[in-house]
Amino acid sequence: MNNILNQIGIENYIFLCVILFCIGVFGVLYRRNAIIVFMSIEIMLNAVNLLFVAFSTYHQDAQGQVFVFFSMAVAAAEVAVGLAILVSIFRSIGSIDIDNLKNLKG
Amino acid sequence: MNTFLLLFSVLSAITLATAFLTIFTKNPIHSAIYLVICFSSITGHYLLLNAQFLGIVNFIVYTGAIMVLFLFTLMLMNLNKEDEVHKPRVTRLAAVVLFCVMCLVLLAIFINSKPIVGDYDSIGEDYQSTKVLGRVLLNEYMLPFEYVSILLLVAMIGVVLLSKKEKSGK
């Protein structure tokens, strides 16, 4: 039976996911807009999910894909709660610039 | 270079380029649009790996639900303007340096590591169709599956409570 990894190779997937994850980290550090920071976190989650699926194909086991399914559900819940928190921050402060959120600083 | 490798390269280029553009674009709405393209190309990767169920789920959940959520929040806050101030130059430089170093270290680790299984022989049995996936999900992972539904319910209630307007008398 023909496996797709014969043509591509697992290394290429690992390199792609590493670079994608690093882009996500970079976005978290680089931007001040809290929504863009959230988007960067989504990019990181997607990089890990893609690597899970690649290794699920590599080991020919369905459990990796089941785990990705759960991680997507958790990501959806996380985004919904996070955006609701951002909306309420925006209502009380008037901006979502993460460098302005210094109320807890002593 | 064979067809699959070419397809993989094109998809990877789209993924990485749009991920970078998501971060570097000034307008948050444009960032969201680039993120949609990025997630769609990741769906393409899933379909390339023949994981049909996850490809469709990724498309529906990420490019459908989560992106609509992002866009609604952006429009609710009226942030579709380009007046964001940059971080201080030292912080941005540190971010770039950290990105380069992290990429270098992780790539070096993975280039030097050897896989345990050498070749990709297929056992010829179906392991990732929707039928098999559903069987695994509802037999071995029945309990986590139910917990996920409770998690989504709790998240929904939490979102409604958080985004409800507080009474002004409080």
PDB file of C-alpha atoms in Angstrom:
ATOM      1  CA  MET A   1       0.000   0.000   0.000  1.00  0.00           C
ATOM      2  CA  ASN A   2       1.233   3.444  -0.861  1.00  0.00           C
ATOM      3  CA  ASN A   3       2.114   5.654   2.067  1.00  0.00           C
ATOM      4  CA  ILE A   4       2.365   9.385   1.526  1.00  0.00           C
ATOM      5  CA  LEU A   5       5.412   9.605   3.776  1.00  0.00           C
ATOM      6  CA  ASN A   6       7.340   7.543   1.204  1.00  0.00           C
ATOM      7  CA  GLN A   7       7.201  10.549  -1.059  1.00  0.00           C
ATOM      8  CA  ILE A   8       7.625  13.367   1.454  1.00  0.00           C
ATOM      9  CA  GLY A   9       9.365  12.061   4.535  1.00  0.00           C
ATOM     10  CA  ILE A  10       8.624  12.783   8.172  1.00  0.00           C
ATOM     11  CA  GLU A  11      11.608  15.172   8.491  1.00  0.00           C
ATOM     12  CA  ASN A  12       9.981  17.764   6.256  1.00  0.00           C
ATOM     13  CA  TYR A  13       6.900  17.781   8.439  1.00  0.00           C
ATOM     14  CA  ILE A  14       9.026  18.153  11.569  1.00  0.00           C
ATOM     15  CA  PHE A  15      10.900  21.118  10.071  1.00  0.00           C
ATOM     16  CA  LEU A  16       7.686  22.790   8.925  1.00  0.00           C
ATOM     17  CA  CYS A  17       6.053  22.403  12.340  1.00  0.00           C
ATOM     18  CA  VAL A  18       9.146  23.658  14.190  1.00  0.00           C
ATOM     19  CA  ILE A  19       9.273  26.795  12.070  1.00  0.00           C
ATOM     20  CA  LEU A  20       5.511  27.344  12.417  1.00  0.00           C
ATOM     21  CA  PHE A  21       5.737  26.976  16.200  1.00  0.00           C
ATOM     22  CA  CYS A  22       8.635  29.455  16.333  1.00  0.00           C
ATOM     23  CA  ILE A  23       6.583  31.938  14.283  1.00  0.00           C
ATOM     24  CA  GLY A  24       3.845  31.623  16.903  1.00  0.00           C
ATOM     25  CA  VAL A  25       6.302  32.321  19.743  1.00  0.00           C
ATOM     26  CA  PHE A  26       7.663  35.257  17.782  1.00  0.00           C
ATOM     27  CA  GLY A  27       4.163  36.698  17.358  1.00  0.00           C
ATOM     28  CA  VAL A  28       3.469  36.472  21.083  1.00  0.00           C
ATOM     29  CA  LEU A  29       6.656  38.392  21.831  1.00  0.00           C
ATOM     30  CA  TYR A  30       6.470  40.899  18.996  1.00  0.00           C
ATOM     31  CA  ARG A  31       2.956  42.343  18.977  1.00  0.00           C
ATOM     32  CA  ARG A  32       1.098  44.462  21.515  1.00  0.00           C
ATOM     33  CA  ASN A  33      -2.430  43.826  20.299  1.00  0.00           C
ATOM     34  CA  ALA A  34      -3.898  41.081  22.481  1.00  0.00           C
ATOM     35  CA  ILE A  35      -5.986  39.626  19.646  1.00  0.00           C
ATOM     36  CA  ILE A  36      -2.889  39.118  17.486  1.00  0.00           C
ATOM     37  CA  VAL A  37      -1.268  37.408  20.484  1.00  0.00           C
ATOM     38  CA  PHE A  38      -4.264  35.065  20.564  1.00  0.00           C
ATOM     39  CA  MET A  39      -3.873  34.377  16.841  1.00  0.00           C
ATOM     40  CA  SER A  40      -0.205  33.506  17.429  1.00  0.00           C
ATOM     41  CA  ILE A  41      -1.250  31.028  20.107  1.00  0.00           C
ATOM     42  CA  GLU A  42      -3.627  29.465  17.574  1.00  0.00           C
ATOM     43  CA  ILE A  43      -0.738  29.158  15.107  1.00  0.00           C
ATOM     44  CA  MET A  44       1.303  27.312  17.762  1.00  0.00           C
ATOM     45  CA  LEU A  45      -1.590  24.953  18.518  1.00  0.00           C
ATOM     46  CA  ASN A  46      -2.013  24.213  14.824  1.00  0.00           C
ATOM     47  CA  ALA A  47       1.682  23.452  14.398  1.00  0.00           C
ATOM     48  CA  VAL A  48       1.484  20.859  17.162  1.00  0.00           C
ATOM     49  CA  ASN A  49      -1.728  19.388  15.728  1.00  0.00           C
ATOM     50  CA  LEU A  50      -0.125  19.002  12.310  1.00  0.00           C
ATOM     51  CA  LEU A  51       2.831  17.173  13.834  1.00  0.00           C
ATOM     52  CA  PHE A  52       0.432  14.867  15.705  1.00  0.00           C
ATOM     53  CA  VAL A  53      -1.305  13.945  12.452  1.00  0.00           C
ATOM     54  CA  ALA A  54       2.006  13.426  10.651  1.00  0.00           C
ATOM     55  CA  PHE A  55       3.215  11.051  13.344  1.00  0.00           C
ATOM     56  CA  SER A  56      -0.157   9.314  13.416  1.00  0.00           C
ATOM     57  CA  THR A  57       0.384   8.537   9.740  1.00  0.00           C
ATOM     58  CA  TYR A  58       3.980   7.542  10.454  1.00  0.00           C
ATOM     59  CA  HIS A  59       3.001   4.997  13.104  1.00  0.00           C
ATOM     60  CA  GLN A  60      -0.280   4.134  11.338  1.00  0.00           C
ATOM     61  CA  ASP A  61      -2.258   4.585  14.500  1.00  0.00           C
ATOM     62  CA  ALA A  62      -5.569   6.387  14.860  1.00  0.00           C
ATOM     63  CA  GLN A  63      -4.952   7.553  18.421  1.00  0.00           C
ATOM     64  CA  GLY A  64      -2.876  10.561  17.381  1.00  0.00           C
ATOM     65  CA  GLN A  65      -5.792  11.845  15.348  1.00  0.00           C
ATOM     66  CA  VAL A  66      -8.180  11.297  18.259  1.00  0.00           C
ATOM     67  CA  PHE A  67      -5.867  13.396  20.408  1.00  0.00           C
ATOM     68  CA  VAL A  68      -5.915  16.162  17.793  1.00  0.00           C
ATOM     69  CA  PHE A  69      -9.706  16.051  17.934  1.00  0.00           C
ATOM     70  CA  PHE A  70      -9.615  16.678  21.701  1.00  0.00           C
ATOM     71  CA  SER A  71      -7.008  19.397  21.389  1.00  0.00           C
ATOM     72  CA  MET A  72      -9.203  21.182  18.834  1.00  0.00           C
ATOM     73  CA  ALA A  73     -12.136  21.088  21.269  1.00  0.00           C
ATOM     74  CA  VAL A  74      -9.963  22.552  24.041  1.00  0.00           C
ATOM     75  CA  ALA A  75      -8.647  25.221  21.645  1.00  0.00           C
ATOM     76  CA  ALA A  76     -12.181  26.220  20.706  1.00  0.00           C
ATOM     77  CA  ALA A  77     -13.179  26.562  24.374  1.00  0.00           C
ATOM     78  CA  GLU A  78      -9.986  28.502  25.124  1.00  0.00           C
ATOM     79  CA  VAL A  79     -10.557  30.972  22.297  1.00  0.00           C
ATOM     80  CA  ALA A  80     -14.161  31.576  23.289  1.00  0.00           C
ATOM     81  CA  VAL A  81     -13.327  32.270  26.945  1.00  0.00           C
ATOM     82  CA  GLY A  82     -10.236  34.319  26.058  1.00  0.00           C
ATOM     83  CA  LEU A  83     -12.096  36.557  23.644  1.00  0.00           C
ATOM     84  CA  ALA A  84     -14.867  37.099  26.195  1.00  0.00           C
ATOM     85  CA  ILE A  85     -12.254  38.181  28.744  1.00  0.00           C
ATOM     86  CA  LEU A  86     -10.738  40.528  26.153  1.00  0.00           C
ATOM     87  CA  VAL A  87     -14.144  42.066  25.474  1.00  0.00           C
ATOM     88  CA  SER A  88     -14.713  42.735  29.149  1.00  0.00           C
ATOM     89  CA  ILE A  89     -11.189  44.196  29.493  1.00  0.00           C
ATOM     90  CA  PHE A  90     -11.925  46.441  26.533  1.00  0.00           C
ATOM     91  CA  ARG A  91     -15.162  47.596  28.171  1.00  0.00           C
ATOM     92  CA  SER A  92     -13.460  48.575  31.423  1.00  0.00           C
ATOM     93  CA  ILE A  93     -10.148  49.988  30.131  1.00  0.00           C
ATOM     94  CA  GLY A  94     -10.877  51.006  26.570  1.00  0.00           C
ATOM     95  CA  SER A  95      -7.941  49.315  24.884  1.00  0.00           C
ATOM     96  CA  ILE A  96      -6.504  45.816  24.551  1.00  0.00           C
ATOM     97  CA  ASP A  97      -2.893  46.852  24.346  1.00  0.00           C
ATOM     98  CA  ILE A  98      -1.132  44.328  26.566  1.00  0.00           C
ATOM     99  CA  ASP A  99       1.462  46.888  27.674  1.00  0.00           C
ATOM    100  CA  ASN A 100      -1.311  49.039  29.152  1.00  0.00           C
ATOM    101  CA  LEU A 101      -2.594  46.308  31.439  1.00  0.00           C
ATOM    102  CA  LYS A 102      -0.472  47.233  34.428  1.00  0.00           C
ATOM    103  CA  ASN A 103      -3.094  47.401  37.145  1.00  0.00           C
ATOM    104  CA  LEU A 104      -1.625  44.475  39.032  1.00  0.00           C
ATOM    105  CA  LYS A 105       1.846  46.048  39.107  1.00  0.00           C
ATOM    106  CA  GLY A 106       2.742  47.099  42.632  1.00  0.00           C
TER     107      GLY A 106
ATOM    108  CA  MET B   1      10.940  16.122  -7.602  1.00  0.00           C
ATOM    109  CA  ASN B   2       7.707  14.207  -7.505  1.00  0.00           C
ATOM    110  CA  THR B   3       4.178  15.575  -7.413  1.00  0.00           C
ATOM    111  CA  PHE B   4       3.538  15.072  -3.704  1.00  0.00           C
ATOM    112  CA  LEU B   5       6.750  16.774  -2.671  1.00  0.00           C
ATOM    113  CA  LEU B   6       5.934  19.685  -4.958  1.00  0.00           C
ATOM    114  CA  LEU B   7       2.433  19.944  -3.479  1.00  0.00           C
ATOM    115  CA  PHE B   8       3.891  19.777   0.030  1.00  0.00           C
ATOM    116  CA  SER B   9       6.401  22.526  -0.750  1.00  0.00           C
ATOM    117  CA  VAL B  10       3.760  24.841  -2.173  1.00  0.00           C
ATOM    118  CA  LEU B  11       1.438  24.263   0.800  1.00  0.00           C
ATOM    119  CA  SER B  12       4.277  24.791   3.276  1.00  0.00           C
ATOM    120  CA  ALA B  13       5.302  28.013   1.570  1.00  0.00           C
ATOM    121  CA  ILE B  14       1.727  29.299   1.789  1.00  0.00           C
ATOM    122  CA  THR B  15       1.474  28.253   5.452  1.00  0.00           C
ATOM    123  CA  LEU B  16       4.698  29.926   6.548  1.00  0.00           C
ATOM    124  CA  ALA B  17       4.199  33.078   4.473  1.00  0.00           C
ATOM    125  CA  THR B  18       0.668  33.692   5.715  1.00  0.00           C
ATOM    126  CA  ALA B  19       1.717  32.950   9.294  1.00  0.00           C
ATOM    127  CA  PHE B  20       4.385  35.636   9.004  1.00  0.00           C
ATOM    128  CA  LEU B  21       1.958  38.052   7.374  1.00  0.00           C
ATOM    129  CA  THR B  22      -0.517  37.467  10.220  1.00  0.00           C
ATOM    130  CA  ILE B  23       2.054  38.853  12.608  1.00  0.00           C
ATOM    131  CA  PHE B  24       3.463  41.653  10.481  1.00  0.00           C
ATOM    132  CA  THR B  25       0.245  43.158   9.108  1.00  0.00           C
ATOM    133  CA  LYS B  26      -0.827  46.329  10.883  1.00  0.00           C
ATOM    134  CA  ASN B  27      -4.574  45.986  10.369  1.00  0.00           C
ATOM    135  CA  PRO B  28      -6.068  43.264  12.633  1.00  0.00           C
ATOM    136  CA  ILE B  29      -8.786  42.429  10.078  1.00  0.00           C
ATOM    137  CA  HIS B  30      -6.118  41.645   7.487  1.00  0.00           C
ATOM    138  CA  SER B  31      -4.343  39.513  10.094  1.00  0.00           C
ATOM    139  CA  ALA B  32      -7.517  37.494  10.556  1.00  0.00           C
ATOM    140  CA  ILE B  33      -7.869  37.002   6.785  1.00  0.00           C
ATOM    141  CA  TYR B  34      -4.256  35.805   6.516  1.00  0.00           C
ATOM    142  CA  LEU B  35      -4.871  33.461   9.424  1.00  0.00           C
ATOM    143  CA  VAL B  36      -7.838  31.983   7.511  1.00  0.00           C
ATOM    144  CA  ILE B  37      -5.530  31.261   4.563  1.00  0.00           C
ATOM    145  CA  CYS B  38      -2.946  29.738   6.931  1.00  0.00           C
ATOM    146  CA  PHE B  39      -5.512  27.392   8.486  1.00  0.00           C
ATOM    147  CA  SER B  40      -6.890  26.453   5.068  1.00  0.00           C
ATOM    148  CA  SER B  41      -3.414  25.439   3.935  1.00  0.00           C
ATOM    149  CA  ILE B  42      -3.070  23.342   7.103  1.00  0.00           C
ATOM    150  CA  THR B  43      -6.334  21.659   6.084  1.00  0.00           C
ATOM    151  CA  GLY B  44      -4.602  20.981   2.781  1.00  0.00           C
ATOM    152  CA  HIS B  45      -1.767  19.312   4.690  1.00  0.00           C
ATOM    153  CA  TYR B  46      -4.269  17.096   6.520  1.00  0.00           C
ATOM    154  CA  LEU B  47      -5.886  16.073   3.241  1.00  0.00           C
ATOM    155  CA  LEU B  48      -2.431  15.383   1.798  1.00  0.00           C
ATOM    156  CA  LEU B  49      -1.830  13.026   4.730  1.00  0.00           C
ATOM    157  CA  ASN B  50      -5.195  11.409   3.917  1.00  0.00           C
ATOM    158  CA  ALA B  51      -6.714  12.375   7.281  1.00  0.00           C
ATOM    159  CA  GLN B  52     -10.087  13.328   5.815  1.00  0.00           C
ATOM    160  CA  PHE B  53     -12.038  13.611   9.055  1.00  0.00           C
ATOM    161  CA  LEU B  54      -9.543  15.933  10.721  1.00  0.00           C
ATOM    162  CA  GLY B  55      -9.202  17.986   7.554  1.00  0.00           C
ATOM    163  CA  ILE B  56     -12.904  18.701   7.446  1.00  0.00           C
ATOM    164  CA  VAL B  57     -13.104  19.260  11.223  1.00  0.00           C
ATOM    165  CA  ASN B  58     -10.160  21.659  11.052  1.00  0.00           C
ATOM    166  CA  PHE B  59     -11.816  23.549   8.237  1.00  0.00           C
ATOM    167  CA  ILE B  60     -15.145  23.824  10.055  1.00  0.00           C
ATOM    168  CA  VAL B  61     -13.802  24.587  13.543  1.00  0.00           C
ATOM    169  CA  TYR B  62     -10.852  26.844  12.756  1.00  0.00           C
ATOM    170  CA  THR B  63     -11.642  28.652   9.532  1.00  0.00           C
ATOM    171  CA  GLY B  64     -15.343  28.605  10.290  1.00  0.00           C
ATOM    172  CA  ALA B  65     -16.077  29.033  13.970  1.00  0.00           C
ATOM    173  CA  ILE B  66     -12.912  30.472  15.494  1.00  0.00           C
ATOM    174  CA  MET B  67     -12.307  32.957  12.699  1.00  0.00           C
ATOM    175  CA  VAL B  68     -15.882  34.239  12.854  1.00  0.00           C
ATOM    176  CA  LEU B  69     -15.368  34.659  16.602  1.00  0.00           C
ATOM    177  CA  PHE B  70     -12.160  36.646  16.003  1.00  0.00           C
ATOM    178  CA  LEU B  71     -13.765  38.857  13.357  1.00  0.00           C
ATOM    179  CA  PHE B  72     -16.829  39.523  15.503  1.00  0.00           C
ATOM    180  CA  THR B  73     -14.636  40.511  18.441  1.00  0.00           C
ATOM    181  CA  LEU B  74     -12.559  42.814  16.235  1.00  0.00           C
ATOM    182  CA  MET B  75     -15.670  44.527  14.932  1.00  0.00           C
ATOM    183  CA  LEU B  76     -17.194  44.728  18.416  1.00  0.00           C
ATOM    184  CA  MET B  77     -14.115  46.582  19.643  1.00  0.00           C
ATOM    185  CA  ASN B  78     -13.927  48.701  16.492  1.00  0.00           C
ATOM    186  CA  LEU B  79     -10.209  47.952  16.152  1.00  0.00           C
ATOM    187  CA  ASN B  80     -10.029  47.907  12.372  1.00  0.00           C
ATOM    188  CA  LYS B  81      -7.656  50.817  12.228  1.00  0.00           C
ATOM    189  CA  GLU B  82      -3.889  50.927  12.063  1.00  0.00           C
ATOM    190  CA  ASP B  83      -2.902  53.018  15.068  1.00  0.00           C
ATOM    191  CA  GLU B  84      -1.134  50.371  17.103  1.00  0.00           C
ATOM    192  CA  VAL B  85       2.144  51.593  18.563  1.00  0.00           C
ATOM    193  CA  HIS B  86       5.102  49.269  18.306  1.00  0.00           C
ATOM    194  CA  LYS B  87       6.829  47.710  21.239  1.00  0.00           C
ATOM    195  CA  PRO B  88      10.141  49.339  22.196  1.00  0.00           C
ATOM    196  CA  ARG B  89      12.965  48.608  19.806  1.00  0.00           C
ATOM    197  CA  VAL B  90      14.914  46.527  22.349  1.00  0.00           C
ATOM    198  CA  THR B  91      11.943  44.220  22.873  1.00  0.00           C
ATOM    199  CA  ARG B  92      11.418  43.772  19.151  1.00  0.00           C
ATOM    200  CA  LEU B  93      15.096  43.035  18.612  1.00  0.00           C
ATOM    201  CA  ALA B  94      15.000  40.525  21.458  1.00  0.00           C
ATOM    202  CA  ALA B  95      11.955  38.866  19.865  1.00  0.00           C
ATOM    203  CA  VAL B  96      13.727  38.526  16.504  1.00  0.00           C
ATOM    204  CA  VAL B  97      16.888  37.160  18.141  1.00  0.00           C
ATOM    205  CA  LEU B  98      14.883  34.684  20.195  1.00  0.00           C
ATOM    206  CA  PHE B  99      13.003  33.545  17.076  1.00  0.00           C
ATOM    207  CA  CYS B 100      16.250  32.926  15.190  1.00  0.00           C
ATOM    208  CA  VAL B 101      17.939  31.138  18.094  1.00  0.00           C
ATOM    209  CA  MET B 102      14.903  28.947  18.834  1.00  0.00           C
ATOM    210  CA  CYS B 103      14.547  27.965  15.162  1.00  0.00           C
ATOM    211  CA  LEU B 104      18.265  27.209  14.947  1.00  0.00           C
ATOM    212  CA  VAL B 105      18.364  25.089  18.102  1.00  0.00           C
ATOM    213  CA  LEU B 106      15.200  23.086  17.386  1.00  0.00           C
ATOM    214  CA  LEU B 107      16.111  22.498  13.735  1.00  0.00           C
ATOM    215  CA  ALA B 108      19.631  21.451  14.717  1.00  0.00           C
ATOM    216  CA  ILE B 109      18.213  18.977  17.228  1.00  0.00           C
ATOM    217  CA  PHE B 110      15.835  17.448  14.715  1.00  0.00           C
ATOM    218  CA  ILE B 111      18.374  17.348  11.876  1.00  0.00           C
ATOM    219  CA  ASN B 112      20.826  15.464  14.074  1.00  0.00           C
ATOM    220  CA  SER B 113      18.281  13.014  15.473  1.00  0.00           C
ATOM    221  CA  LYS B 114      17.683   9.678  13.777  1.00  0.00           C
ATOM    222  CA  PRO B 115      14.213   8.144  13.515  1.00  0.00           C
ATOM    223  CA  ILE B 116      13.666   4.828  15.276  1.00  0.00           C
ATOM    224  CA  VAL B 117      11.725   3.302  12.410  1.00  0.00           C
ATOM    225  CA  GLY B 118      13.699   3.599   9.222  1.00  0.00           C
ATOM    226  CA  ASP B 119      11.255   3.188   6.390  1.00  0.00           C
ATOM    227  CA  TYR B 120       7.584   3.846   5.913  1.00  0.00           C
ATOM    228  CA  ASP B 121       6.217   0.395   5.157  1.00  0.00           C
ATOM    229  CA  SER B 122       2.468   0.370   5.278  1.00  0.00           C
ATOM    230  CA  ILE B 123       0.683  -2.589   6.838  1.00  0.00           C
ATOM    231  CA  GLY B 124      -2.080  -2.092   4.302  1.00  0.00           C
ATOM    232  CA  GLU B 125      -4.860  -1.808   6.826  1.00  0.00           C
ATOM    233  CA  ASP B 126      -7.239   1.092   7.181  1.00  0.00           C
ATOM    234  CA  TYR B 127      -6.376   3.228  10.201  1.00  0.00           C
ATOM    235  CA  GLN B 128      -7.573   6.753   9.568  1.00  0.00           C
ATOM    236  CA  SER B 129     -10.891   6.689   7.781  1.00  0.00           C
ATOM    237  CA  THR B 130     -13.849   8.267   9.553  1.00  0.00           C
ATOM    238  CA  LYS B 131     -15.243   4.808  10.309  1.00  0.00           C
ATOM    239  CA  VAL B 132     -12.127   3.634  12.173  1.00  0.00           C
ATOM    240  CA  LEU B 133     -11.690   6.976  13.903  1.00  0.00           C
ATOM    241  CA  GLY B 134     -15.263   6.935  15.167  1.00  0.00           C
ATOM    242  CA  ARG B 135     -14.811   3.418  16.475  1.00  0.00           C
ATOM    243  CA  VAL B 136     -11.673   4.380  18.409  1.00  0.00           C
ATOM    244  CA  LEU B 137     -13.253   7.595  19.654  1.00  0.00           C
ATOM    245  CA  LEU B 138     -16.410   5.993  20.979  1.00  0.00           C
ATOM    246  CA  ASN B 139     -14.855   2.829  22.399  1.00  0.00           C
ATOM    247  CA  GLU B 140     -11.493   3.592  24.008  1.00  0.00           C
ATOM    248  CA  TYR B 141     -11.972   7.330  24.396  1.00  0.00           C
ATOM    249  CA  MET B 142     -15.617   7.381  25.452  1.00  0.00           C
ATOM    250  CA  LEU B 143     -14.971   9.082  28.809  1.00  0.00           C
ATOM    251  CA  PRO B 144     -12.751  11.910  27.484  1.00  0.00           C
ATOM    252  CA  PHE B 145     -15.302  12.444  24.740  1.00  0.00           C
ATOM    253  CA  GLU B 146     -18.011  13.065  27.328  1.00  0.00           C
ATOM    254  CA  TYR B 147     -15.671  15.290  29.341  1.00  0.00           C
ATOM    255  CA  VAL B 148     -15.079  17.397  26.238  1.00  0.00           C
ATOM    256  CA  SER B 149     -18.798  17.983  25.916  1.00  0.00           C
ATOM    257  CA  ILE B 150     -18.920  19.132  29.561  1.00  0.00           C
ATOM    258  CA  LEU B 151     -15.905  21.388  28.910  1.00  0.00           C
ATOM    259  CA  LEU B 152     -17.624  23.017  25.944  1.00  0.00           C
ATOM    260  CA  LEU B 153     -20.799  23.515  27.981  1.00  0.00           C
ATOM    261  CA  VAL B 154     -18.841  25.134  30.832  1.00  0.00           C
ATOM    262  CA  ALA B 155     -16.977  27.346  28.347  1.00  0.00           C
ATOM    263  CA  MET B 156     -20.268  28.435  26.809  1.00  0.00           C
ATOM    264  CA  ILE B 157     -21.780  29.353  30.181  1.00  0.00           C
ATOM    265  CA  GLY B 158     -18.571  31.159  31.159  1.00  0.00           C
ATOM    266  CA  VAL B 159     -18.559  33.198  27.967  1.00  0.00           C
ATOM    267  CA  VAL B 160     -22.166  34.251  28.454  1.00  0.00           C
ATOM    268  CA  LEU B 161     -21.463  35.262  32.056  1.00  0.00           C
ATOM    269  CA  LEU B 162     -18.255  37.129  31.166  1.00  0.00           C
ATOM    270  CA  SER B 163     -19.604  39.107  28.261  1.00  0.00           C
ATOM    271  CA  LYS B 164     -22.859  40.074  29.951  1.00  0.00           C
ATOM    272  CA  LYS B 165     -22.994  43.789  30.615  1.00  0.00           C
ATOM    273  CA  GLU B 166     -22.665  44.629  34.292  1.00  0.00           C
ATOM    274  CA  LYS B 167     -25.328  46.740  35.880  1.00  0.00           C
ATOM    275  CA  SER B 168     -24.157  50.317  36.356  1.00  0.00           C
ATOM    276  CA  GLY B 169     -25.322  50.486  39.988  1.00  0.00           C
ATOM    277  CA  LYS B 170     -22.744  47.960  41.169  1.00  0.00           C
TER     278      LYS B 170
END
